[in-house]
Amino acid sequence: MNVLVTAQHIRAAALKPVNEANMNSVLVAFDRYGDEFGMNRVHRVVQYLAQLMHESGDFRYDREIWGPTPAQSRYDARVDLGNTQALDGDGKKYMGRTGTQLTGKANYQAFYDWCEAKGFNPPDFVANPDLVNTDPWEGLVPLWYWDSRKLNRYADQGDIETITKKINGGMNGFDDRVSHFARLSLVVLGLKPTQIREFQASKGLVSDGDVGPKTRAALHAELLALSGATTAQGFVSAPVVADKPVVPAAVETQVKKKFNLLGWLGGLGTGSGIGLSFLGGMDWRAILAIGGFALIAFLLALLLRHWIIAAVKDIRQAVEG
C-alpha cells in the first residue's frame, strides 16, 4: 500500500473484527490504482477509509443481505436504478455489492464504462454482476465512487461533514463516521485508538473525549503534516476563496463629476429663477424669500456632495483593505 495507512492500522482502529478478505481487496486496489486517484496522501486515505469502514461495518459486508425485504422487492421495478419495470429478477441480480453497496443495473453499467474509459480492461459486470466482488474490482468500486464525486477536495479541507453528505445524501451515521476517522487518525499518528483525551490535552484543547470540530481540525492538521502540507497551505485542493470586490477609483471620480454638475445646475437654476421673477414683476419680498430658500438648498446640496464623496472613499478603503 503506497500510503502511510496499513492493514495493521485498520485492524487497530476498527470497532469490530474486520473481514480480512474484504479488507485485503480494498488494499489490493490501493496498491494498483491508488496513486492515480491521489490516494497516496495519508489525510485523504484516512477520510476515505473512515467512510468505507462505516459503510461496510469494518469490512464485514461486501454484499447486500437479501430477504427480500419489502424495499428489496421493489428493486425489480426501480427504473431510476436502471432496472426494468418487469418483475424479472433485476432487483436481486443487481443488488448491492462491495463495501459501498453498488446497486442497480445503471450503476453496474456506469462502473463498467468508467473502467473502460480508464483502460482497466474490466469484465462485463452487467452480464455477471458478481464479478465486482472479485479483485481488483471490489476495492476499485469505492475508489470510483470517491473519484466520481471529487471527494479529495473535501478531504484536503478536512470537511467530513460534506464528504458524509456526498456519500450518504444526508448525515446518517455521522457519529460513527467521525469515530472511525478519529480512531484511524490516532493510530496513524502513533497513539492508541482510544487516546483522544490525551491528544486533545497535547493540543491545548478541552480534554473531554468529544471529537468535535476543533478536535477534528487538530487531527486533520497532524495528518496534513504527514502528507507534507499545513492547514495554511492546504494540499492540492485549496479552499475556494471568492474574489474580493473592489470599488474602482473611477466610481469616486464619476460621483464628483455628477455632484459638481448638480451644484452648477442648482446655482444656474436658482439664478435663472430669480432673474425670471424680476422680469415678471414679482414682489421683492417674495423674490427674497425664494432666493433665501434656494441658497439654503444649494448649501445643503454641497454638504451632501462632500458627505457622499467621503462615504465612497471610506467604502473603497474598507473593501480594498
CSV table of C-alpha atoms in Angstrom, one decimal:
chain,number,residue,atom,x,y,z
A,1,MET,CA,0.0,0.0,0.0
A,2,ASN,CA,1.7,3.1,-1.2
A,3,VAL,CA,0.4,5.3,1.7
A,4,LEU,CA,1.1,5.6,5.4
A,5,VAL,CA,-2.0,3.6,6.3
A,6,THR,CA,-1.6,-0.2,6.7
A,7,ALA,CA,-3.7,-3.3,7.4
A,8,GLN,CA,-2.3,-3.1,11.0
A,9,HIS,CA,-3.6,0.4,11.3
A,10,ILE,CA,-7.0,-0.6,10.1
A,11,ARG,CA,-7.3,-3.6,12.4
A,12,ALA,CA,-6.3,-1.5,15.4
A,13,ALA,CA,-8.8,1.3,14.5
A,14,ALA,CA,-11.8,-0.9,13.7
A,15,LEU,CA,-14.6,-1.1,16.2
A,16,LYS,CA,-15.2,-4.7,15.4
A,17,PRO,CA,-13.1,-7.6,14.0
A,18,VAL,CA,-12.5,-6.9,10.3
A,19,ASN,CA,-13.2,-9.3,7.4
A,20,GLU,CA,-9.7,-9.9,6.3
A,21,ALA,CA,-10.6,-10.9,2.7
A,22,ASN,CA,-12.7,-7.8,2.1
A,23,MET,CA,-10.1,-5.5,3.7
A,24,ASN,CA,-7.4,-7.0,1.5
A,25,SER,CA,-9.5,-6.4,-1.6
A,26,VAL,CA,-9.5,-2.7,-0.7
A,27,LEU,CA,-5.7,-2.7,-0.2
A,28,VAL,CA,-5.2,-4.5,-3.5
A,29,ALA,CA,-7.0,-1.7,-5.3
A,30,PHE,CA,-5.0,0.9,-3.4
A,31,ASP,CA,-1.7,-0.8,-4.4
A,32,ARG,CA,-2.7,-1.0,-8.0
A,33,TYR,CA,-4.6,2.2,-8.6
A,34,GLY,CA,-4.3,4.5,-5.5
A,35,ASP,CA,-1.6,6.8,-6.9
A,36,GLU,CA,-3.7,7.5,-10.0
A,37,PHE,CA,-6.5,8.9,-7.8
A,38,GLY,CA,-4.4,10.8,-5.4
A,39,MET,CA,-4.8,8.3,-2.6
A,40,ASN,CA,-1.2,8.3,-1.7
A,41,ARG,CA,-1.8,11.1,0.8
A,42,VAL,CA,-2.5,10.0,4.3
A,43,HIS,CA,-5.1,12.6,5.2
A,44,ARG,CA,-7.2,11.6,2.1
A,45,VAL,CA,-6.8,7.9,2.9
A,46,VAL,CA,-7.9,8.3,6.5
A,47,GLN,CA,-11.1,10.2,5.4
A,48,TYR,CA,-11.8,7.6,2.7
A,49,LEU,CA,-11.3,4.6,5.0
A,50,ALA,CA,-13.4,6.1,7.8
A,51,GLN,CA,-16.3,6.4,5.4
A,52,LEU,CA,-15.8,2.9,3.9
A,53,MET,CA,-15.4,1.3,7.3
A,54,HIS,CA,-18.7,2.8,8.4
A,55,GLU,CA,-20.5,1.7,5.2
A,56,SER,CA,-19.2,-1.8,5.3
A,57,GLY,CA,-19.3,-2.4,9.0
A,58,ASP,CA,-15.5,-2.6,9.3
A,59,PHE,CA,-15.3,-4.6,6.0
A,60,ARG,CA,-17.6,-7.3,7.3
A,61,TYR,CA,-20.2,-6.8,4.5
A,62,ASP,CA,-19.4,-6.7,0.7
A,63,ARG,CA,-22.9,-7.6,-0.5
A,64,GLU,CA,-26.5,-6.8,0.5
A,65,ILE,CA,-28.2,-9.3,2.8
A,66,TRP,CA,-31.1,-10.4,0.7
A,67,GLY,CA,-34.5,-11.2,2.2
A,68,PRO,CA,-36.1,-9.9,0.2
A,69,THR,CA,-37.5,-7.2,2.4
A,70,PRO,CA,-40.4,-5.1,1.1
A,71,ALA,CA,-38.0,-2.4,-0.1
A,72,GLN,CA,-35.8,-5.0,-1.8
A,73,SER,CA,-38.9,-6.5,-3.6
A,74,ARG,CA,-39.5,-3.1,-5.1
A,75,TYR,CA,-36.0,-3.0,-6.6
A,76,ASP,CA,-37.2,-5.1,-9.6
A,77,ALA,CA,-39.1,-2.2,-11.0
A,78,ARG,CA,-36.7,0.6,-10.0
A,79,VAL,CA,-36.2,2.2,-13.4
A,80,ASP,CA,-34.3,5.0,-11.7
A,81,LEU,CA,-31.7,2.4,-10.9
A,82,GLY,CA,-31.7,1.2,-14.5
A,83,ASN,CA,-33.8,-1.9,-13.7
A,84,THR,CA,-36.7,-2.9,-16.0
A,85,GLN,CA,-40.3,-2.4,-15.0
A,86,ALA,CA,-41.0,-6.1,-15.3
A,87,LEU,CA,-40.7,-8.4,-12.3
A,88,ASP,CA,-37.8,-10.3,-14.0
A,89,GLY,CA,-35.3,-10.6,-11.1
A,90,ASP,CA,-33.3,-7.4,-11.8
A,91,GLY,CA,-33.6,-6.3,-8.2
A,92,LYS,CA,-31.8,-9.3,-6.8
A,93,LYS,CA,-29.4,-9.6,-9.8
A,94,TYR,CA,-28.1,-6.1,-9.3
A,95,MET,CA,-28.4,-5.9,-5.5
A,96,GLY,CA,-25.8,-4.0,-3.5
A,97,ARG,CA,-22.2,-5.3,-3.7
A,98,THR,CA,-18.8,-4.2,-2.5
A,99,GLY,CA,-18.2,-2.1,0.6
A,100,THR,CA,-20.2,0.8,-0.9
A,101,GLN,CA,-23.1,-1.3,-2.0
A,102,LEU,CA,-23.1,-0.7,-5.8
A,103,THR,CA,-26.8,-1.1,-6.6
A,104,GLY,CA,-28.9,-1.2,-9.8
A,105,LYS,CA,-28.1,-2.1,-13.4
A,106,ALA,CA,-27.4,1.5,-14.3
A,107,ASN,CA,-24.7,1.8,-11.7
A,108,TYR,CA,-23.1,-1.5,-12.7
A,109,GLN,CA,-23.0,-0.2,-16.3
A,110,ALA,CA,-21.6,3.2,-15.1
A,111,PHE,CA,-18.8,1.4,-13.2
A,112,TYR,CA,-18.0,-0.7,-16.3
A,113,ASP,CA,-18.0,2.3,-18.5
A,114,TRP,CA,-15.6,4.2,-16.2
A,115,CYS,CA,-13.2,1.2,-16.0
A,116,GLU,CA,-13.3,1.0,-19.8
A,117,ALA,CA,-12.5,4.7,-20.1
A,118,LYS,CA,-9.6,4.3,-17.7
A,119,GLY,CA,-8.2,1.4,-19.8
A,120,PHE,CA,-8.6,-1.1,-16.9
A,121,ASN,CA,-10.0,-3.8,-19.2
A,122,PRO,CA,-12.9,-4.8,-17.0
A,123,PRO,CA,-15.1,-7.9,-17.4
A,124,ASP,CA,-18.8,-7.5,-18.2
A,125,PHE,CA,-20.3,-6.5,-14.8
A,126,VAL,CA,-23.8,-6.1,-16.3
A,127,ALA,CA,-23.8,-9.7,-17.6
A,128,ASN,CA,-22.2,-11.0,-14.4
A,129,PRO,CA,-22.6,-8.6,-11.5
A,130,ASP,CA,-20.9,-11.0,-9.1
A,131,LEU,CA,-17.6,-10.1,-10.7
A,132,VAL,CA,-17.5,-6.8,-8.9
A,133,ASN,CA,-16.7,-8.7,-5.8
A,134,THR,CA,-13.5,-10.1,-7.3
A,135,ASP,CA,-10.1,-8.4,-7.2
A,136,PRO,CA,-9.2,-5.7,-8.1
A,137,TRP,CA,-12.8,-4.6,-8.8
A,138,GLU,CA,-14.2,-4.9,-5.3
A,139,GLY,CA,-11.7,-2.4,-4.0
A,140,LEU,CA,-12.0,-0.3,-7.1
A,141,VAL,CA,-15.7,0.4,-6.8
A,142,PRO,CA,-15.3,2.6,-3.7
A,143,LEU,CA,-12.4,4.4,-5.4
A,144,TRP,CA,-14.7,5.0,-8.4
A,145,TYR,CA,-17.4,6.3,-6.1
A,146,TRP,CA,-14.9,8.6,-4.3
A,147,ASP,CA,-13.3,9.9,-7.5
A,148,SER,CA,-16.6,10.4,-9.4
A,149,ARG,CA,-17.8,12.7,-6.6
A,150,LYS,CA,-14.5,14.5,-6.4
A,151,LEU,CA,-14.2,13.9,-2.7
A,152,ASN,CA,-10.4,14.5,-2.4
A,153,ARG,CA,-11.0,18.3,-2.4
A,154,TYR,CA,-13.1,17.9,0.8
A,155,ALA,CA,-10.6,15.5,2.3
A,156,ASP,CA,-8.0,18.2,1.7
A,157,GLN,CA,-10.1,20.6,3.8
A,158,GLY,CA,-10.8,18.1,6.5
A,159,ASP,CA,-14.5,18.5,5.7
A,160,ILE,CA,-16.0,15.2,6.9
A,161,GLU,CA,-19.5,16.8,7.0
A,162,THR,CA,-19.6,17.4,3.3
A,163,ILE,CA,-18.0,14.1,2.5
A,164,THR,CA,-20.7,12.4,4.5
A,165,LYS,CA,-23.4,14.3,2.7
A,166,LYS,CA,-21.9,13.4,-0.7
A,167,ILE,CA,-21.8,9.7,0.1
A,168,ASN,CA,-24.9,9.3,2.2
A,169,GLY,CA,-27.2,12.1,0.8
A,170,GLY,CA,-27.6,13.2,4.4
A,171,MET,CA,-25.9,12.8,7.8
A,172,ASN,CA,-26.9,9.3,8.7
A,173,GLY,CA,-24.3,7.5,10.8
A,174,PHE,CA,-22.3,10.7,11.1
A,175,ASP,CA,-21.1,9.9,14.7
A,176,ASP,CA,-19.9,6.5,13.7
A,177,ARG,CA,-18.0,8.0,10.7
A,178,VAL,CA,-16.4,10.6,12.9
A,179,SER,CA,-15.5,7.8,15.4
A,180,HIS,CA,-13.8,5.8,12.7
A,181,PHE,CA,-12.0,9.0,11.5
A,182,ALA,CA,-10.7,9.8,14.9
A,183,ARG,CA,-9.6,6.3,15.8
A,184,LEU,CA,-7.8,5.7,12.5
A,185,SER,CA,-6.1,9.2,12.7
A,186,LEU,CA,-4.9,8.4,16.2
A,187,VAL,CA,-3.5,5.0,15.2
A,188,VAL,CA,-1.7,6.5,12.2
A,189,LEU,CA,-0.3,9.2,14.5
A,190,GLY,CA,1.2,6.6,16.8
A,191,LEU,CA,-1.4,6.6,19.5
A,192,LYS,CA,-4.0,4.1,20.7
A,193,PRO,CA,-7.4,4.5,19.1
A,194,THR,CA,-8.9,5.4,22.4
A,195,GLN,CA,-6.4,8.1,23.3
A,196,ILE,CA,-8.5,11.1,22.1
A,197,ARG,CA,-8.3,12.8,25.5
A,198,GLU,CA,-4.5,12.6,25.5
A,199,PHE,CA,-4.4,14.0,22.0
A,200,GLN,CA,-6.7,16.9,23.0
A,201,ALA,CA,-4.6,17.7,26.0
A,202,SER,CA,-1.4,17.7,23.9
A,203,LYS,CA,-3.0,20.3,21.6
A,204,GLY,CA,-4.3,22.6,24.4
A,205,LEU,CA,-7.9,21.6,23.7
A,206,VAL,CA,-10.6,20.7,26.3
A,207,SER,CA,-9.8,17.1,27.2
A,208,ASP,CA,-13.4,15.8,27.1
A,209,GLY,CA,-13.2,12.9,24.6
A,210,ASP,CA,-15.7,14.6,22.3
A,211,VAL,CA,-14.4,14.6,18.7
A,212,GLY,CA,-15.9,18.0,17.9
A,213,PRO,CA,-14.9,20.4,15.1
A,214,LYS,CA,-11.8,21.7,16.9
A,215,THR,CA,-10.5,18.2,17.7
A,216,ARG,CA,-11.2,17.1,14.1
A,217,ALA,CA,-9.3,20.2,12.8
A,218,ALA,CA,-6.3,19.3,15.0
A,219,LEU,CA,-6.3,15.7,13.8
A,220,HIS,CA,-6.6,17.0,10.2
A,221,ALA,CA,-3.6,19.3,10.8
A,222,GLU,CA,-1.5,16.4,12.0
A,223,LEU,CA,-2.4,14.3,9.1
A,224,LEU,CA,-1.7,17.1,6.6
A,225,ALA,CA,1.8,17.4,8.2
A,226,LEU,CA,2.3,13.7,7.4
A,227,SER,CA,1.3,14.5,3.8
A,228,GLY,CA,3.8,17.3,3.6
A,229,ALA,CA,1.4,20.3,4.0
A,230,THR,CA,0.0,22.6,6.6
A,231,THR,CA,-3.5,23.8,7.1
A,232,ALA,CA,-2.4,27.2,5.9
A,233,GLN,CA,-1.1,25.7,2.6
A,234,GLY,CA,-3.9,23.2,2.1
A,235,PHE,CA,-2.6,20.4,-0.2
A,236,VAL,CA,-3.9,20.2,-3.7
A,237,SER,CA,-7.4,21.3,-3.5
A,238,ALA,CA,-7.1,24.6,-1.6
A,239,PRO,CA,-10.4,26.0,-0.4
A,240,VAL,CA,-12.1,28.3,-2.9
A,241,VAL,CA,-11.7,31.9,-1.9
A,242,ALA,CA,-14.0,34.3,-3.6
A,243,ASP,CA,-12.5,37.3,-5.4
A,244,LYS,CA,-12.5,40.4,-3.2
A,245,PRO,CA,-14.8,43.0,-4.6
A,246,VAL,CA,-13.1,46.3,-5.3
A,247,VAL,CA,-14.8,49.7,-5.7
A,248,PRO,CA,-12.9,51.3,-8.5
A,249,ALA,CA,-11.5,54.8,-8.0
A,250,ALA,CA,-13.3,55.7,-11.2
A,251,VAL,CA,-16.6,55.5,-9.2
A,252,GLU,CA,-15.4,58.2,-6.9
A,253,THR,CA,-14.5,60.4,-9.9
A,254,GLN,CA,-17.9,59.9,-11.5
A,255,VAL,CA,-19.6,60.8,-8.2
A,256,LYS,CA,-17.6,64.0,-8.1
A,257,LYS,CA,-18.4,64.9,-11.7
A,258,LYS,CA,-22.1,64.3,-11.2
A,259,PHE,CA,-22.3,66.3,-8.0
A,260,ASN,CA,-20.3,69.1,-9.5
A,261,LEU,CA,-22.8,69.2,-12.3
A,262,LEU,CA,-25.6,69.1,-9.8
A,263,GLY,CA,-24.1,72.1,-8.0
A,264,TRP,CA,-23.7,74.1,-11.2
A,265,LEU,CA,-27.2,73.2,-12.3
A,266,GLY,CA,-28.6,74.1,-9.0
A,267,GLY,CA,-26.8,77.5,-9.0
A,268,LEU,CA,-27.8,78.2,-12.5
A,269,GLY,CA,-31.4,77.2,-11.8
A,270,THR,CA,-31.5,79.5,-8.8
A,271,GLY,CA,-30.1,82.5,-10.6
A,272,SER,CA,-32.4,81.9,-13.6
A,273,GLY,CA,-35.4,81.6,-11.4
A,274,ILE,CA,-34.6,84.9,-9.6
A,275,GLY,CA,-33.9,86.7,-12.9
A,276,LEU,CA,-37.2,85.5,-14.4
A,277,SER,CA,-39.0,86.5,-11.3
A,278,PHE,CA,-37.7,90.1,-11.6
A,279,LEU,CA,-38.7,90.2,-15.2
A,280,GLY,CA,-42.2,89.0,-14.2
A,281,GLY,CA,-42.6,91.9,-11.7
A,282,MET,CA,-42.8,89.6,-8.7
A,283,ASP,CA,-42.9,91.4,-5.3
A,284,TRP,CA,-39.4,91.9,-3.9
A,285,ARG,CA,-40.2,90.2,-0.6
A,286,ALA,CA,-41.3,87.1,-2.4
A,287,ILE,CA,-38.2,87.1,-4.6
A,288,LEU,CA,-36.0,87.5,-1.4
A,289,ALA,CA,-37.8,84.5,0.2
A,290,ILE,CA,-37.3,82.4,-2.9
A,291,GLY,CA,-33.6,83.4,-3.1
A,292,GLY,CA,-33.1,82.5,0.5
A,293,PHE,CA,-34.7,79.2,0.1
A,294,ALA,CA,-32.7,78.5,-3.0
A,295,LEU,CA,-29.4,79.4,-1.3
A,296,ILE,CA,-30.1,77.1,1.7
A,297,ALA,CA,-30.9,74.3,-0.8
A,298,PHE,CA,-27.7,74.9,-2.7
A,299,LEU,CA,-25.6,74.8,0.5
A,300,LEU,CA,-27.3,71.6,1.6
A,301,ALA,CA,-26.5,70.1,-1.8
A,302,LEU,CA,-22.9,71.0,-1.4
A,303,LEU,CA,-22.8,69.4,2.0
A,304,LEU,CA,-24.5,66.3,0.7
A,305,ARG,CA,-22.0,66.1,-2.2
A,306,HIS,CA,-19.0,66.1,0.2
A,307,TRP,CA,-20.6,63.6,2.5
A,308,ILE,CA,-21.3,61.1,-0.3
A,309,ILE,CA,-17.8,61.5,-1.8
A,310,ALA,CA,-16.3,60.9,1.7
A,311,ALA,CA,-18.5,57.8,2.1
A,312,VAL,CA,-17.4,56.4,-1.2
A,313,LYS,CA,-13.8,56.8,-0.1
A,314,ASP,CA,-14.5,55.0,3.1
A,315,ILE,CA,-16.3,52.2,1.4
A,316,ARG,CA,-13.5,51.7,-1.2
A,317,GLN,CA,-10.8,51.7,1.5
A,318,ALA,CA,-12.8,49.2,3.6
A,319,VAL,CA,-13.4,46.8,0.7
A,320,GLU,CA,-9.9,47.0,-0.7
A,321,GLY,CA,-8.2,46.9,2.6
